Amino acid sequence: MTTFELYRRSTIGMCLTETLDQMVSGGILSPELAIQVLIQFDKSMTEALETEVKSKVSIKGHLHTYRFCDNVWTFILQNAQLKSDEGQETVDSVKIVACDSKLLTQ
Amino acid sequence: MASSSTSNVYVHVIEDVINKVREEFINNGGPGEAVLAELQGLWELKMMQSGAILGPIDRSAGLKTATGAPITPNPVHDLNVPYDGTEEYETPTADLLFPPTPLPGMVLTPLHGVARTPLPGTDGSSLFDDSVGGTAITANEFSSSNNNGGVPDIKTGVGRPNPYMQPPSSWLNQRPPLDVNVAYVEGREDVERGSSRQPATQDFLVSSGKRKRGDFPAQYHAGGYIPQQDGAADFLSDVPKVVQGSVQQTLSRIPQLDGPIPDPYDDVLSTPNIYNYQGVVNEDYNIVNTPAPNDMQAATPAPVQNDIVDDDDDEPLNEDDDDELDDVDQGEDLNTMHLVLAQFDKVTRTKSRWKCMLKDGIMHINNKDILFNKVSFSVLLLSFPFRPYLHLRLSLVLVWRINLRYFESYSGNRRIRILILMV
């Protein structure tokens, strides 16, 4: 099964990575196992986002940069408004990184 | 801080991961349940510290996992229970199981994973290393021929303290002219090099029309030289010289045709004007058939060319040239503030309006994590003075950047520069 390593850059992913790093360098975890945990995280995170999360968000803003490379879209938006169920956020600039969802179904 | 729903999902993910890797930890001589529990504890602790998980929820969730070891806000202490001593890191089992390999490999691996999303810098730099190694031989060849030639303007050779210059000068011999004078090409091929190299040249000519991204490394590694991408006019100006003078001298006299050296601030001053002059010639494509370049080449008097250097007021292209976009980029990276990670379903554009459907994403906005199942965003392209050409501008910048990455050793991308200016 294909997984995206994309979500490792999120807060939860970074926390896991740090933890694993710490444990591996402490010698209590083998690198191989750590990688397996990361892969499992990729799967679980993807799955959880599919099944557990229902909220919708809309973003509007000025597109400053767009880039499509290796099936990854990167956008940099300026003066973006993000509306979600929980309210509205406005940010000066936001970077959006998106992988192709079709790759997962292959 | 995270909303409660986000926190719940995070807790769910942690549990899910822990449960699914449990087998690996327990079976096959894995480190065991205790280590797993420690992993979970540390992870949750970090999540709480970062505010991504709300503390109380986490605690109850930890209890729900029913791993047997109750999770408290400071789980590391709990985890000592299965062990006798507090120095669990030094238990013999751990040493046996994990011989002192891990550090380098491990530290790298997750980061690599993270960097899976394209980072041009990585590839570029490694290729660049290769390129230096690959062209070393030819560079030596060149310098030896230069010494033997005893050409009057040997100053040009001496004035090259920078090793960066050598690769371009070496593959320059094989660089085919891109346009205009086919007759000259063939004449030159006959005179200067064996026919054995001709196929490579022709390959390049074919591919230079439409260049795919993959072409760079392939050509490079196959041929051992880097094809000239940035304009051939400078070469054309040499051709008559071949006809006029002796081949050897001509060869050794043209160390670098494609503009000033990669490290312009150091080298432009120390490098004789001939390069710069030719650079100027390059920019004017109409001049190719005029006699002027011939004259200049034949005489090669340094003083005369000084004047011309002066009017080469373009500063050479630099990595920093492209500019405003990158500034924003770096700003983003440095602050790592607002980031959205997602999968895209569809990305469409109508004129300057982009519409994108994303799904299954994590947003980190204003220090707050928001998960979403779907997102649609429509954005308006910032208006540039020359909006219709924006794509061209961007792609040119891209091309130039690729050039620079792969062919770091030369900076005469004047043609691209010109195109950008024109746009």
Short mmCIF file of C-alpha atoms in Angstrom, two decimals, chain B residues 60-375:
data_model
loop_
_atom_site.label_atom_id
_atom_site.label_comp_id
_atom_site.label_asym_id
_atom_site.label_seq_id
_atom_site.Cartn_x
_atom_site.Cartn_y
_atom_site.Cartn_z
CA SER B 60 -8.05 9.46 29.56
CA ALA B 61 -7.17 8.18 26.16
CA GLY B 62 -4.02 6.72 27.51
CA LEU B 63 -5.97 4.81 30.08
CA LYS B 64 -8.34 3.60 27.44
CA THR B 65 -5.58 1.98 25.49
CA ALA B 66 -5.43 -0.65 28.20
CA THR B 67 -1.86 -1.49 27.59
CA GLY B 68 -1.58 -2.44 31.21
CA ALA B 69 0.64 0.44 32.05
CA PRO B 70 -1.35 3.49 32.97
CA ILE B 71 -0.19 6.56 31.23
CA THR B 72 0.33 9.62 33.30
CA PRO B 73 1.27 13.05 32.15
CA ASN B 74 4.86 12.16 32.70
CA PRO B 75 4.95 8.68 31.34
CA VAL B 76 8.65 8.20 31.26
CA HIS B 77 8.68 7.52 34.94
CA ASP B 78 5.94 5.01 34.66
CA LEU B 79 7.80 3.11 32.11
CA ASN B 80 10.54 2.35 34.49
CA VAL B 81 8.31 -0.02 36.32
CA PRO B 82 8.99 -3.07 34.23
CA TYR B 83 12.67 -2.48 34.63
CA ASP B 84 14.64 -2.95 37.76
CA GLY B 85 16.86 0.02 37.57
CA THR B 86 16.25 3.50 36.42
CA GLU B 87 19.04 3.24 33.94
CA GLU B 88 16.98 1.40 31.44
CA TYR B 89 19.00 2.70 28.60
CA GLU B 90 21.92 0.67 29.82
CA THR B 91 20.24 -2.65 30.28
CA PRO B 92 22.18 -5.47 28.69
CA THR B 93 19.22 -6.47 26.59
CA ALA B 94 19.21 -3.17 24.92
CA ASP B 95 22.87 -3.41 24.18
CA LEU B 96 22.54 -6.87 22.80
CA LEU B 97 19.62 -6.03 20.65
CA PHE B 98 20.95 -2.83 19.32
CA PRO B 99 24.61 -2.84 18.60
CA PRO B 100 25.98 0.62 18.24
CA THR B 101 24.88 1.10 14.68
CA PRO B 102 21.89 3.25 14.81
CA LEU B 103 22.79 6.85 15.12
CA PRO B 104 23.73 8.01 11.67
CA GLY B 105 21.30 5.88 9.75
CA MET B 106 18.45 6.58 11.99
CA VAL B 107 18.79 10.21 12.31
CA LEU B 108 18.77 10.47 8.60
CA THR B 109 15.94 8.18 7.79
CA PRO B 110 12.98 10.03 9.10
CA LEU B 111 14.30 13.24 7.79
CA HIS B 112 14.67 11.74 4.39
CA GLY B 113 11.12 10.70 4.61
CA VAL B 114 10.08 14.14 5.46
CA ALA B 115 12.03 15.51 2.62
CA ARG B 116 10.29 13.28 0.17
CA THR B 117 8.38 16.23 -1.05
CA PRO B 118 10.60 17.68 -3.70
CA LEU B 119 13.57 19.56 -2.54
CA PRO B 120 15.42 20.69 -5.57
CA GLY B 121 18.45 21.54 -3.60
CA THR B 122 19.19 18.00 -2.66
CA ASP B 123 19.28 16.57 -6.09
CA GLY B 124 21.01 19.49 -7.55
CA SER B 125 23.86 19.47 -5.16
CA SER B 126 24.55 15.81 -5.52
CA LEU B 127 24.54 16.07 -9.25
CA PHE B 128 26.80 18.93 -9.03
CA ASP B 129 29.28 16.89 -7.10
CA ASP B 130 29.15 14.32 -9.80
CA SER B 131 29.71 16.86 -12.44
CA VAL B 132 32.85 18.09 -10.87
CA GLY B 133 34.25 14.61 -10.73
CA GLY B 134 33.10 13.72 -14.19
CA THR B 135 34.68 16.57 -15.98
CA ALA B 136 37.92 16.54 -14.15
CA ILE B 137 39.82 14.66 -16.79
CA THR B 138 38.81 16.80 -19.64
CA ALA B 139 39.58 19.83 -17.61
CA ASN B 140 43.11 18.61 -17.18
CA GLU B 141 43.38 17.89 -20.81
CA PHE B 142 42.41 21.34 -21.50
CA SER B 143 44.88 22.93 -19.21
CA SER B 144 47.72 20.88 -20.56
CA SER B 145 46.89 21.80 -24.09
CA ASN B 146 46.74 25.34 -23.02
CA ASN B 147 50.21 25.20 -21.62
CA ASN B 148 51.65 23.49 -24.60
CA GLY B 149 50.06 25.84 -27.00
CA GLY B 150 52.14 28.77 -25.87
CA VAL B 151 49.55 31.08 -27.21
CA PRO B 152 50.21 34.77 -26.87
CA ASP B 153 47.12 35.44 -24.85
CA ILE B 154 47.94 32.73 -22.41
CA LYS B 155 46.99 35.25 -19.83
CA THR B 156 43.50 34.03 -20.24
CA GLY B 157 44.51 30.66 -18.99
CA VAL B 158 46.54 31.98 -16.14
CA GLY B 159 43.81 34.25 -15.05
CA ARG B 160 41.65 31.36 -14.11
CA PRO B 161 42.34 30.59 -10.54
CA ASN B 162 38.93 29.21 -10.03
CA PRO B 163 38.49 25.51 -10.61
CA TYR B 164 34.87 26.14 -11.39
CA MET B 165 35.89 27.40 -14.72
CA GLN B 166 37.38 24.26 -15.95
CA PRO B 167 34.37 22.12 -16.59
CA PRO B 168 32.78 24.61 -18.92
CA SER B 169 35.91 25.07 -20.85
CA SER B 170 36.32 21.39 -21.33
CA TRP B 171 32.93 20.51 -22.59
CA LEU B 172 32.87 23.61 -24.54
CA ASN B 173 34.93 21.88 -27.14
CA GLN B 174 32.08 19.55 -27.76
CA ARG B 175 29.37 22.06 -27.61
CA PRO B 176 27.51 22.31 -30.83
CA PRO B 177 26.27 25.56 -32.13
CA LEU B 178 22.58 25.74 -31.62
CA ASP B 179 21.46 27.59 -34.65
CA VAL B 180 22.30 29.55 -37.71
CA ASN B 181 25.38 28.24 -39.40
CA VAL B 182 25.26 24.57 -40.04
CA ALA B 183 28.08 24.80 -42.49
CA TYR B 184 30.33 25.98 -39.78
CA VAL B 185 29.32 23.19 -37.55
CA GLU B 186 30.40 20.57 -39.90
CA GLY B 187 33.60 22.26 -40.77
CA ARG B 188 34.43 22.54 -37.17
CA GLU B 189 33.57 19.00 -36.44
CA ASP B 190 35.98 17.84 -39.06
CA VAL B 191 38.77 19.97 -37.94
CA GLU B 192 38.53 19.94 -34.24
CA ARG B 193 37.49 16.53 -33.18
CA GLY B 194 37.15 13.07 -34.44
CA SER B 195 33.96 11.98 -36.00
CA SER B 196 33.44 9.70 -33.06
CA ARG B 197 32.02 12.50 -31.04
CA GLN B 198 29.62 13.57 -33.62
CA PRO B 199 26.77 11.34 -32.56
CA ALA B 200 26.75 12.78 -29.12
CA THR B 201 26.60 16.21 -30.52
CA GLN B 202 23.73 15.36 -32.72
CA ASP B 203 21.86 13.84 -29.88
CA PHE B 204 22.18 17.02 -28.13
CA LEU B 205 21.00 18.98 -31.06
CA VAL B 206 17.89 16.93 -31.26
CA SER B 207 17.11 17.13 -27.65
CA SER B 208 17.88 20.73 -27.29
CA GLY B 209 14.75 21.66 -29.09
CA LYS B 210 12.45 20.23 -26.50
CA ARG B 211 14.11 19.43 -23.31
CA LYS B 212 12.65 17.21 -20.74
CA ARG B 213 13.51 17.40 -17.15
CA GLY B 214 15.23 14.04 -17.23
CA ASP B 215 17.52 15.00 -20.01
CA PHE B 216 20.00 16.77 -17.92
CA PRO B 217 21.43 13.97 -15.88
CA ALA B 218 21.19 11.46 -18.68
CA GLN B 219 23.07 13.54 -21.13
CA TYR B 220 25.51 14.50 -18.62
CA HIS B 221 26.41 11.10 -17.36
CA ALA B 222 26.38 9.52 -20.74
CA GLY B 223 28.55 11.99 -22.46
CA GLY B 224 30.73 13.06 -19.62
CA TYR B 225 30.27 16.63 -20.61
CA ILE B 226 27.60 19.17 -20.15
CA PRO B 227 25.88 20.46 -23.21
CA GLN B 228 25.74 24.14 -23.65
CA GLN B 229 22.24 25.33 -23.17
CA ASP B 230 22.55 29.00 -23.09
CA GLY B 231 23.26 30.17 -26.52
CA ALA B 232 25.64 29.37 -29.23
CA ALA B 233 26.40 32.68 -30.72
CA ASP B 234 29.61 32.90 -28.83
CA PHE B 235 30.76 29.74 -30.36
CA LEU B 236 29.92 30.87 -33.80
CA SER B 237 32.17 33.74 -33.33
CA ASP B 238 35.02 31.31 -32.89
CA VAL B 239 34.39 29.31 -35.92
CA PRO B 240 35.98 31.60 -38.39
CA LYS B 241 39.04 31.45 -36.30
CA VAL B 242 39.30 27.77 -36.86
CA VAL B 243 39.28 28.35 -40.48
CA GLN B 244 41.83 31.05 -40.29
CA GLY B 245 44.37 29.91 -37.79
CA SER B 246 45.97 26.73 -36.71
CA VAL B 247 43.70 24.33 -34.98
CA GLN B 248 45.78 23.80 -31.93
CA GLN B 249 46.12 27.39 -31.11
CA THR B 250 42.52 28.04 -31.59
CA LEU B 251 41.59 25.28 -29.29
CA SER B 252 43.81 26.34 -26.52
CA ARG B 253 42.86 29.89 -26.84
CA ILE B 254 39.20 29.44 -26.04
CA PRO B 255 39.04 28.44 -22.48
CA GLN B 256 35.63 29.76 -21.71
CA LEU B 257 33.06 31.12 -24.01
CA ASP B 258 30.01 31.37 -22.01
CA GLY B 259 30.40 34.44 -20.02
CA PRO B 260 31.98 35.27 -16.75
CA ILE B 261 32.87 32.72 -14.21
CA PRO B 262 30.48 31.27 -11.68
CA ASP B 263 31.84 33.24 -8.86
CA PRO B 264 31.51 36.56 -10.50
CA TYR B 265 32.42 38.76 -7.65
CA ASP B 266 35.83 37.27 -7.32
CA ASP B 267 36.60 36.42 -10.82
CA VAL B 268 35.24 38.95 -13.15
CA LEU B 269 37.95 41.33 -12.22
CA SER B 270 40.75 38.91 -12.54
CA THR B 271 39.51 37.38 -15.71
CA PRO B 272 40.49 38.95 -18.92
CA ASN B 273 37.92 40.65 -20.82
CA ILE B 274 37.85 38.23 -23.69
CA TYR B 275 35.21 36.24 -21.90
CA ASN B 276 33.18 39.19 -21.13
CA TYR B 277 33.43 40.45 -24.57
CA GLN B 278 32.22 37.25 -25.98
CA GLY B 279 29.44 37.33 -23.57
CA VAL B 280 28.30 40.52 -25.06
CA VAL B 281 28.52 39.05 -28.48
CA ASN B 282 26.37 36.24 -27.29
CA GLU B 283 23.61 38.51 -26.37
CA ASP B 284 23.36 40.01 -29.76
CA TYR B 285 22.26 37.21 -31.97
CA ASN B 286 22.25 39.36 -35.03
CA ILE B 287 25.92 39.90 -34.89
CA VAL B 288 26.75 36.35 -35.68
CA ASN B 289 27.43 36.86 -39.33
CA THR B 290 29.08 40.17 -39.08
CA PRO B 291 32.82 40.32 -39.28
CA ALA B 292 33.24 41.99 -35.94
CA PRO B 293 33.74 38.87 -33.89
CA ASN B 294 36.32 37.60 -36.28
CA ASP B 295 38.36 40.65 -35.95
CA MET B 296 38.20 40.58 -32.26
CA GLN B 297 39.15 36.97 -32.13
CA ALA B 298 42.04 37.31 -34.49
CA ALA B 299 43.61 40.13 -32.66
CA THR B 300 42.78 39.17 -29.10
CA PRO B 301 44.36 42.26 -27.71
CA ALA B 302 43.46 42.62 -24.13
CA PRO B 303 43.58 46.40 -23.87
CA VAL B 304 41.15 46.91 -26.67
CA GLN B 305 38.62 44.74 -25.03
CA ASN B 306 38.71 46.55 -21.81
CA ASP B 307 36.43 49.14 -23.23
CA ILE B 308 33.94 46.57 -24.06
CA VAL B 309 34.08 45.08 -20.66
CA ASP B 310 33.03 48.34 -19.29
CA ASP B 311 29.86 48.25 -21.12
CA ASP B 312 29.05 44.86 -19.94
CA ASP B 313 27.17 46.35 -17.12
CA ASP B 314 24.97 43.35 -16.62
CA GLU B 315 25.96 41.71 -13.52
CA PRO B 316 26.24 37.99 -13.99
CA LEU B 317 23.41 35.81 -13.00
CA ASN B 318 23.41 34.64 -9.49
CA GLU B 319 21.55 32.15 -7.51
CA ASP B 320 19.88 34.92 -5.65
CA ASP B 321 18.51 36.50 -8.75
CA ASP B 322 15.18 34.95 -8.58
CA ASP B 323 14.30 36.93 -5.96
CA GLU B 324 11.06 37.89 -4.50
CA LEU B 325 9.59 34.44 -4.82
CA ASP B 326 12.41 32.92 -2.94
CA ASP B 327 12.31 35.47 -0.27
CA VAL B 328 8.83 34.47 0.49
CA ASP B 329 9.83 30.87 0.35
CA GLN B 330 12.59 31.25 2.79
CA GLY B 331 10.47 33.30 5.06
CA GLU B 332 8.00 30.48 5.14
CA ASP B 333 10.59 27.92 5.88
CA LEU B 334 12.26 29.88 8.55
CA ASN B 335 9.15 30.58 10.45
CA THR B 336 7.47 27.31 9.55
CA MET B 337 4.34 29.06 10.44
CA HIS B 338 1.39 28.51 8.27
CA LEU B 339 1.44 25.22 6.52
CA VAL B 340 -1.21 23.07 4.92
CA LEU B 341 -0.46 19.45 4.15
CA ALA B 342 -3.04 17.70 2.09
CA GLN B 343 -3.85 15.57 -0.91
CA PHE B 344 -5.21 17.16 -3.99
CA ASP B 345 -8.12 15.88 -5.99
CA LYS B 346 -8.25 18.48 -8.63
CA VAL B 347 -6.43 21.60 -9.52
CA THR B 348 -7.88 23.81 -12.19
CA ARG B 349 -7.16 27.19 -13.50
CA THR B 350 -9.19 29.57 -15.54
CA LYS B 351 -7.15 32.53 -16.54
CA SER B 352 -5.77 33.82 -13.34
CA ARG B 353 -8.26 32.12 -11.07
CA TRP B 354 -7.20 28.86 -9.57
CA LYS B 355 -9.54 26.43 -7.97
CA CYS B 356 -8.32 23.47 -6.07
CA MET B 357 -10.01 20.65 -4.29
CA LEU B 358 -7.95 19.23 -1.52
CA LYS B 359 -8.80 16.55 0.95
CA ASP B 360 -7.53 14.87 4.04
CA GLY B 361 -5.38 17.66 5.19
CA ILE B 362 -3.71 19.09 8.20
CA MET B 363 -3.43 22.79 8.57
CA HIS B 364 -1.13 24.48 10.94
CA ILE B 365 -2.35 28.01 11.04
CA ASN B 366 -1.61 30.62 13.65
CA ASN B 367 -0.15 27.94 15.84
CA LYS B 368 -3.35 26.01 15.67
CA ASP B 369 -3.83 22.63 14.10
CA ILE B 370 -6.91 22.16 12.02
CA LEU B 371 -7.73 18.91 10.33
CA PHE B 372 -10.05 18.84 7.42
CA ASN B 373 -11.63 16.32 5.23
CA LYS B 374 -12.20 18.60 2.33
CA VAL B 375 -11.00 21.97 1.37
#
